[in-house]
Tab-separated table of C-alpha atoms in Angstrom:
chain	number	residue	atom	x	y	z
A	1	ALA	CA	23.542	37.848	8.232
A	2	GLN	CA	24.153	34.697	9.937
A	3	SER	CA	22.192	31.939	8.398
A	4	VAL	CA	21.003	28.580	7.634
A	5	SER	CA	20.835	27.356	4.358
A	6	GLN	CA	19.077	24.635	2.469
A	7	HIS	CA	19.837	23.990	-1.131
A	8	ASN	CA	17.220	21.668	-2.417
A	9	HIS	CA	13.732	23.396	-1.664
A	10	HIS	CA	11.791	20.473	-3.167
A	11	VAL	CA	13.396	17.158	-4.020
A	12	ILE	CA	11.293	14.197	-5.659
A	13	LEU	CA	12.885	10.391	-5.332
A	14	SER	CA	11.743	6.941	-6.165
A	15	GLU	CA	11.576	4.350	-3.349
A	16	ALA	CA	15.152	2.945	-2.996
A	17	ALA	CA	16.776	5.726	-4.386
A	18	SER	CA	19.525	7.440	-2.067
A	19	LEU	CA	19.002	10.798	-0.795
A	20	GLU	CA	21.315	13.805	0.552
A	21	LEU	CA	19.916	16.803	1.326
A	22	GLY	CA	22.231	20.006	1.868
A	23	CYS	CA	22.521	22.393	4.834
A	24	ASN	CA	24.974	24.750	5.258
A	25	TYR	CA	25.585	27.209	8.141
A	26	SER	CA	27.153	30.654	8.531
A	27	TYR	CA	27.849	30.637	12.169
A	28	GLY	CA	31.401	30.803	13.557
A	29	GLY	CA	32.280	29.030	16.613
A	30	THR	CA	31.037	25.671	18.350
A	31	VAL	CA	27.204	25.291	17.093
A	32	ASN	CA	25.006	22.187	17.755
A	33	LEU	CA	23.500	20.868	14.667
A	34	PHE	CA	19.978	19.603	13.828
A	35	TRP	CA	17.832	17.759	11.533
A	36	TYR	CA	13.941	17.836	12.115
A	37	VAL	CA	10.923	16.354	9.880
A	38	GLN	CA	7.540	17.120	9.739
A	39	TYR	CA	5.224	14.374	8.193
A	40	PRO	CA	2.112	15.708	6.667
A	41	GLY	CA	-0.387	16.554	9.045
A	42	GLN	CA	1.999	16.053	11.989
A	43	HIS	CA	3.984	18.311	14.382
A	44	LEU	CA	8.067	18.388	13.884
A	45	GLN	CA	10.260	15.872	15.373
A	46	LEU	CA	13.872	15.359	15.714
A	47	LEU	CA	15.667	12.973	13.248
A	48	LEU	CA	19.104	13.389	14.895
A	49	LYS	CA	21.391	15.785	16.214
A	50	TYR	CA	25.320	16.813	16.592
A	51	PHE	CA	26.825	18.397	19.720
A	52	SER	CA	30.355	17.393	19.741
A	53	GLY	CA	32.576	13.648	19.181
A	54	ASP	CA	31.955	11.615	16.092
A	55	PRO	CA	31.068	13.890	13.121
A	56	LEU	CA	28.873	11.061	11.626
A	57	VAL	CA	25.891	10.849	13.716
A	58	LYS	CA	22.813	8.491	13.076
A	59	GLY	CA	19.183	9.075	13.743
A	60	ILE	CA	15.933	7.682	13.934
A	61	LYS	CA	14.367	5.718	10.526
A	62	GLY	CA	17.983	4.970	9.059
A	63	PHE	CA	19.036	8.700	8.453
A	64	GLU	CA	22.265	10.018	9.203
A	65	ALA	CA	24.154	13.306	8.593
A	66	GLU	CA	27.640	14.452	8.893
A	67	PHE	CA	29.270	17.503	10.491
A	68	ILE	CA	32.017	18.785	8.414
A	69	LYS	CA	33.856	21.749	10.083
A	70	SER	CA	36.022	23.078	7.174
A	71	LYS	CA	32.394	23.383	4.531
A	72	PHE	CA	29.841	24.360	7.578
A	73	SER	CA	28.256	21.604	6.808
A	74	PHE	CA	25.853	19.353	8.251
A	75	ASN	CA	23.898	17.192	5.067
A	76	LEU	CA	21.283	14.626	5.905
A	77	ARG	CA	21.636	11.356	4.076
A	78	LYS	CA	19.701	8.113	3.730
A	79	PRO	CA	20.790	4.920	1.819
A	80	SER	CA	17.424	3.415	0.960
A	81	VAL	CA	14.138	6.004	0.999
A	82	GLN	CA	10.816	4.933	1.113
A	83	TRP	CA	7.603	6.381	0.715
A	84	SER	CA	6.748	6.905	4.530
A	85	ASP	CA	10.097	9.158	4.114
A	86	THR	CA	7.841	11.730	2.578
A	87	ALA	CA	7.579	14.881	4.380
A	88	GLU	CA	9.732	18.362	5.181
A	89	TYR	CA	12.736	17.929	6.465
A	90	PHE	CA	14.328	21.279	8.390
A	91	CYS	CA	17.810	21.915	9.155
A	92	ALA	CA	18.444	24.209	12.366
A	93	VAL	CA	21.190	25.471	14.553
A	94	ASN	CA	21.868	26.358	17.834
A	95	PRO	CA	24.298	29.650	17.830
A	96	PRO	CA	27.269	29.684	19.929
A	97	GLY	CA	26.266	31.121	23.253
A	98	ASP	CA	22.487	31.411	22.611
A	99	ASP	CA	19.857	29.753	23.434
A	100	LYS	CA	17.874	29.764	20.846
A	101	ILE	CA	17.560	27.513	17.357
A	102	ILE	CA	17.588	28.706	14.070
A	103	PHE	CA	15.565	26.940	10.868
A	104	GLY	CA	16.713	26.851	7.355
A	105	LYS	CA	13.788	26.926	4.943
A	106	GLY	CA	12.856	23.750	4.600
A	107	THR	CA	13.376	21.077	2.124
A	108	ARG	CA	10.107	19.272	0.759
A	109	LEU	CA	10.518	15.573	-0.173
A	110	HIS	CA	8.516	13.352	-2.161
A	111	ILE	CA	8.769	9.854	-2.438
A	112	LEU	CA	6.899	7.705	-5.764
A	113	PRO	CA	5.830	4.946	-4.766
B	1	GLY	CA	9.496	11.659	24.853
B	2	ALA	CA	8.601	15.009	26.457
B	3	VAL	CA	4.937	16.496	25.273
B	4	VAL	CA	4.109	19.942	24.073
B	5	SER	CA	0.259	20.723	23.706
B	6	GLN	CA	-1.136	24.047	22.216
B	7	HIS	CA	-4.593	24.846	22.209
B	8	PRO	CA	-6.436	26.464	19.858
B	9	SER	CA	-5.380	24.020	16.795
B	10	TRP	CA	-7.064	26.581	14.669
B	11	VAL	CA	-8.835	29.526	15.191
B	12	ILE	CA	-10.879	32.167	12.977
B	13	CYS	CA	-11.308	35.610	14.095
B	14	LYS	CA	-12.492	39.006	12.695
B	15	SER	CA	-9.507	41.947	11.820
B	16	GLY	CA	-9.672	43.835	15.026
B	17	THR	CA	-9.931	41.281	17.878
B	18	SER	CA	-7.327	39.417	19.749
B	19	VAL	CA	-6.504	36.032	20.453
B	20	LYS	CA	-4.904	33.615	22.945
B	21	ILE	CA	-3.117	30.735	21.763
B	22	GLU	CA	-1.978	28.464	24.803
B	23	CYS	CA	1.346	26.129	24.976
B	24	ARG	CA	1.827	24.018	27.723
B	25	SER	CA	4.235	21.171	28.680
B	26	LEU	CA	2.655	18.398	29.902
B	27	ASP	CA	5.135	16.055	31.296
B	28	PHE	CA	8.018	18.151	32.005
B	29	GLN	CA	8.784	21.631	33.358
B	30	ALA	CA	10.026	24.504	30.650
B	31	THR	CA	11.775	27.201	32.016
B	32	THR	CA	11.989	28.187	28.670
B	33	MET	CA	9.502	28.380	25.553
B	34	PHE	CA	9.839	29.630	21.988
B	35	TRP	CA	7.392	30.781	19.766
B	36	TYR	CA	7.816	30.531	15.730
B	37	ARG	CA	5.800	31.545	13.130
B	38	GLN	CA	5.446	29.250	9.708
B	39	PHE	CA	4.347	30.765	6.518
B	40	PRO	CA	2.999	28.498	3.781
B	41	LYS	CA	6.086	26.591	2.404
B	42	GLN	CA	8.610	28.688	4.515
B	43	SER	CA	10.558	28.045	7.401
B	44	LEU	CA	9.709	28.425	10.896
B	45	MET	CA	10.621	32.163	11.647
B	46	LEU	CA	11.428	32.196	15.578
B	47	MET	CA	9.309	35.450	16.862
B	48	ALA	CA	10.407	35.228	20.767
B	49	THR	CA	11.951	33.181	23.122
B	50	SER	CA	9.945	32.853	26.327
B	51	ASN	CA	11.342	32.853	30.052
B	52	GLU	CA	9.035	31.638	32.979
B	53	GLY	CA	8.786	34.687	35.498
B	54	SER	CA	10.308	37.297	33.126
B	55	LYS	CA	9.901	39.445	30.203
B	56	ALA	CA	9.757	37.835	26.939
B	57	THR	CA	12.974	38.195	24.244
B	58	TYR	CA	11.716	39.339	20.990
B	59	GLU	CA	13.273	38.859	17.521
B	60	GLN	CA	14.175	41.595	15.089
B	61	GLY	CA	11.099	42.935	13.560
B	62	VAL	CA	8.500	41.137	16.079
B	63	GLU	CA	6.363	43.726	17.360
B	64	LYS	CA	6.268	43.007	20.883
B	65	ASP	CA	2.900	44.984	21.775
B	66	LYS	CA	1.150	43.149	18.810
B	67	PHE	CA	2.451	39.879	19.870
B	68	LEU	CA	2.019	39.203	24.215
B	69	ILE	CA	3.647	36.534	25.326
B	70	ASN	CA	2.947	35.800	28.759
B	71	HIS	CA	5.032	32.498	30.837
B	72	ALA	CA	3.460	32.960	33.840
B	73	SER	CA	4.699	29.341	35.143
B	74	LEU	CA	6.581	26.353	34.451
B	75	THR	CA	4.308	24.682	32.107
B	76	LEU	CA	2.066	27.438	30.287
B	77	SER	CA	3.518	29.799	27.594
B	78	THR	CA	0.393	32.155	26.370
B	79	LEU	CA	0.565	33.899	23.007
B	80	THR	CA	-1.861	37.061	22.201
B	81	VAL	CA	-2.395	38.304	18.951
B	82	THR	CA	-3.930	41.522	19.627
B	83	SER	CA	-5.704	43.531	17.154
B	84	ALA	CA	-5.114	40.845	14.640
B	85	HIS	CA	-5.311	41.755	10.723
B	86	PRO	CA	-5.430	39.723	8.293
B	87	GLU	CA	-1.751	39.748	7.317
B	88	ASP	CA	-1.680	37.962	10.867
B	89	SER	CA	-3.265	35.041	9.180
B	90	SER	CA	-0.484	32.230	10.006
B	91	PHE	CA	0.495	29.149	11.402
B	92	TYR	CA	2.018	29.472	15.194
B	93	ILE	CA	4.223	26.453	17.028
B	94	CYS	CA	5.386	26.758	20.572
B	95	SER	CA	8.725	24.495	21.344
B	96	ALA	CA	10.024	24.144	24.565
B	97	ARG	CA	13.473	22.421	25.834
B	98	ASP	CA	13.302	19.412	28.607
B	99	TYR	CA	16.191	19.785	30.970
B	100	LEU	CA	16.360	16.332	32.103
B	101	ALA	CA	18.281	16.361	35.890
B	102	GLY	CA	19.288	19.460	35.172
B	103	VAL	CA	20.994	18.263	31.733
B	104	TYR	CA	20.282	19.960	29.244
B	105	THR	CA	19.711	17.508	25.942
B	106	GLY	CA	19.254	20.116	23.149
B	107	GLU	CA	16.309	18.946	21.650
B	108	LEU	CA	13.169	20.918	21.287
B	109	PHE	CA	9.787	19.410	21.289
B	110	PHE	CA	7.080	20.876	19.496
B	111	GLY	CA	3.450	21.833	19.701
B	112	GLU	CA	1.087	20.792	17.083
B	113	GLY	CA	0.775	24.010	15.857
B	114	SER	CA	-2.140	26.625	15.978
B	115	ARG	CA	-3.745	28.124	12.641
B	116	LEU	CA	-5.002	31.622	12.762
B	117	THR	CA	-6.961	33.034	10.279
B	118	VAL	CA	-8.122	36.602	10.143
B	119	LEU	CA	-10.817	37.570	8.322
């Protein structure tokens, strides 16, 4: 079945460590890709998105993601995490020719102060 | 950014009763809204796509007679959980797209979510 996969379910890092969260999708064709974040007690908000163009996308709060078409991947990165980055991160895909957005299972990130 | 508001934020009901959850786009018009269900420590599962002025499109496995969706205006969609049972207890989240001047920006704006507990 077509899906969105996030490999890391729970990640624990110390402040200033580098972060990379994996995301793979199985849809063929042209897709739109997103990373959403849910801080504790808050609603989901968009971190960044990729529609076309430069495969390296920069988002808010120092996050970036790289779209690698050959690998069907859209990994999220941040060079140096902060305690305030503690949250749940969701990769999402808008499949080709479809109006809906499908989410991965999420990665719970915990940053140690 | 665009604001989506859900009401109520949490609701407790008895088994067998029906519960209505409202989703409003406060500063934009949303021809399409999406309803998701989030289980503890799990992802958002798309339940249905709500289209203004027409029937909702339900995802496979979602009972349309149990989860009634109405999108009567460009700013309001409602989800009614009919004859609720404890297994319907969950976190329900709505979202909407903001088509800025007719241009699809792709971003989904999410409501705060509604936690339903069925006793």
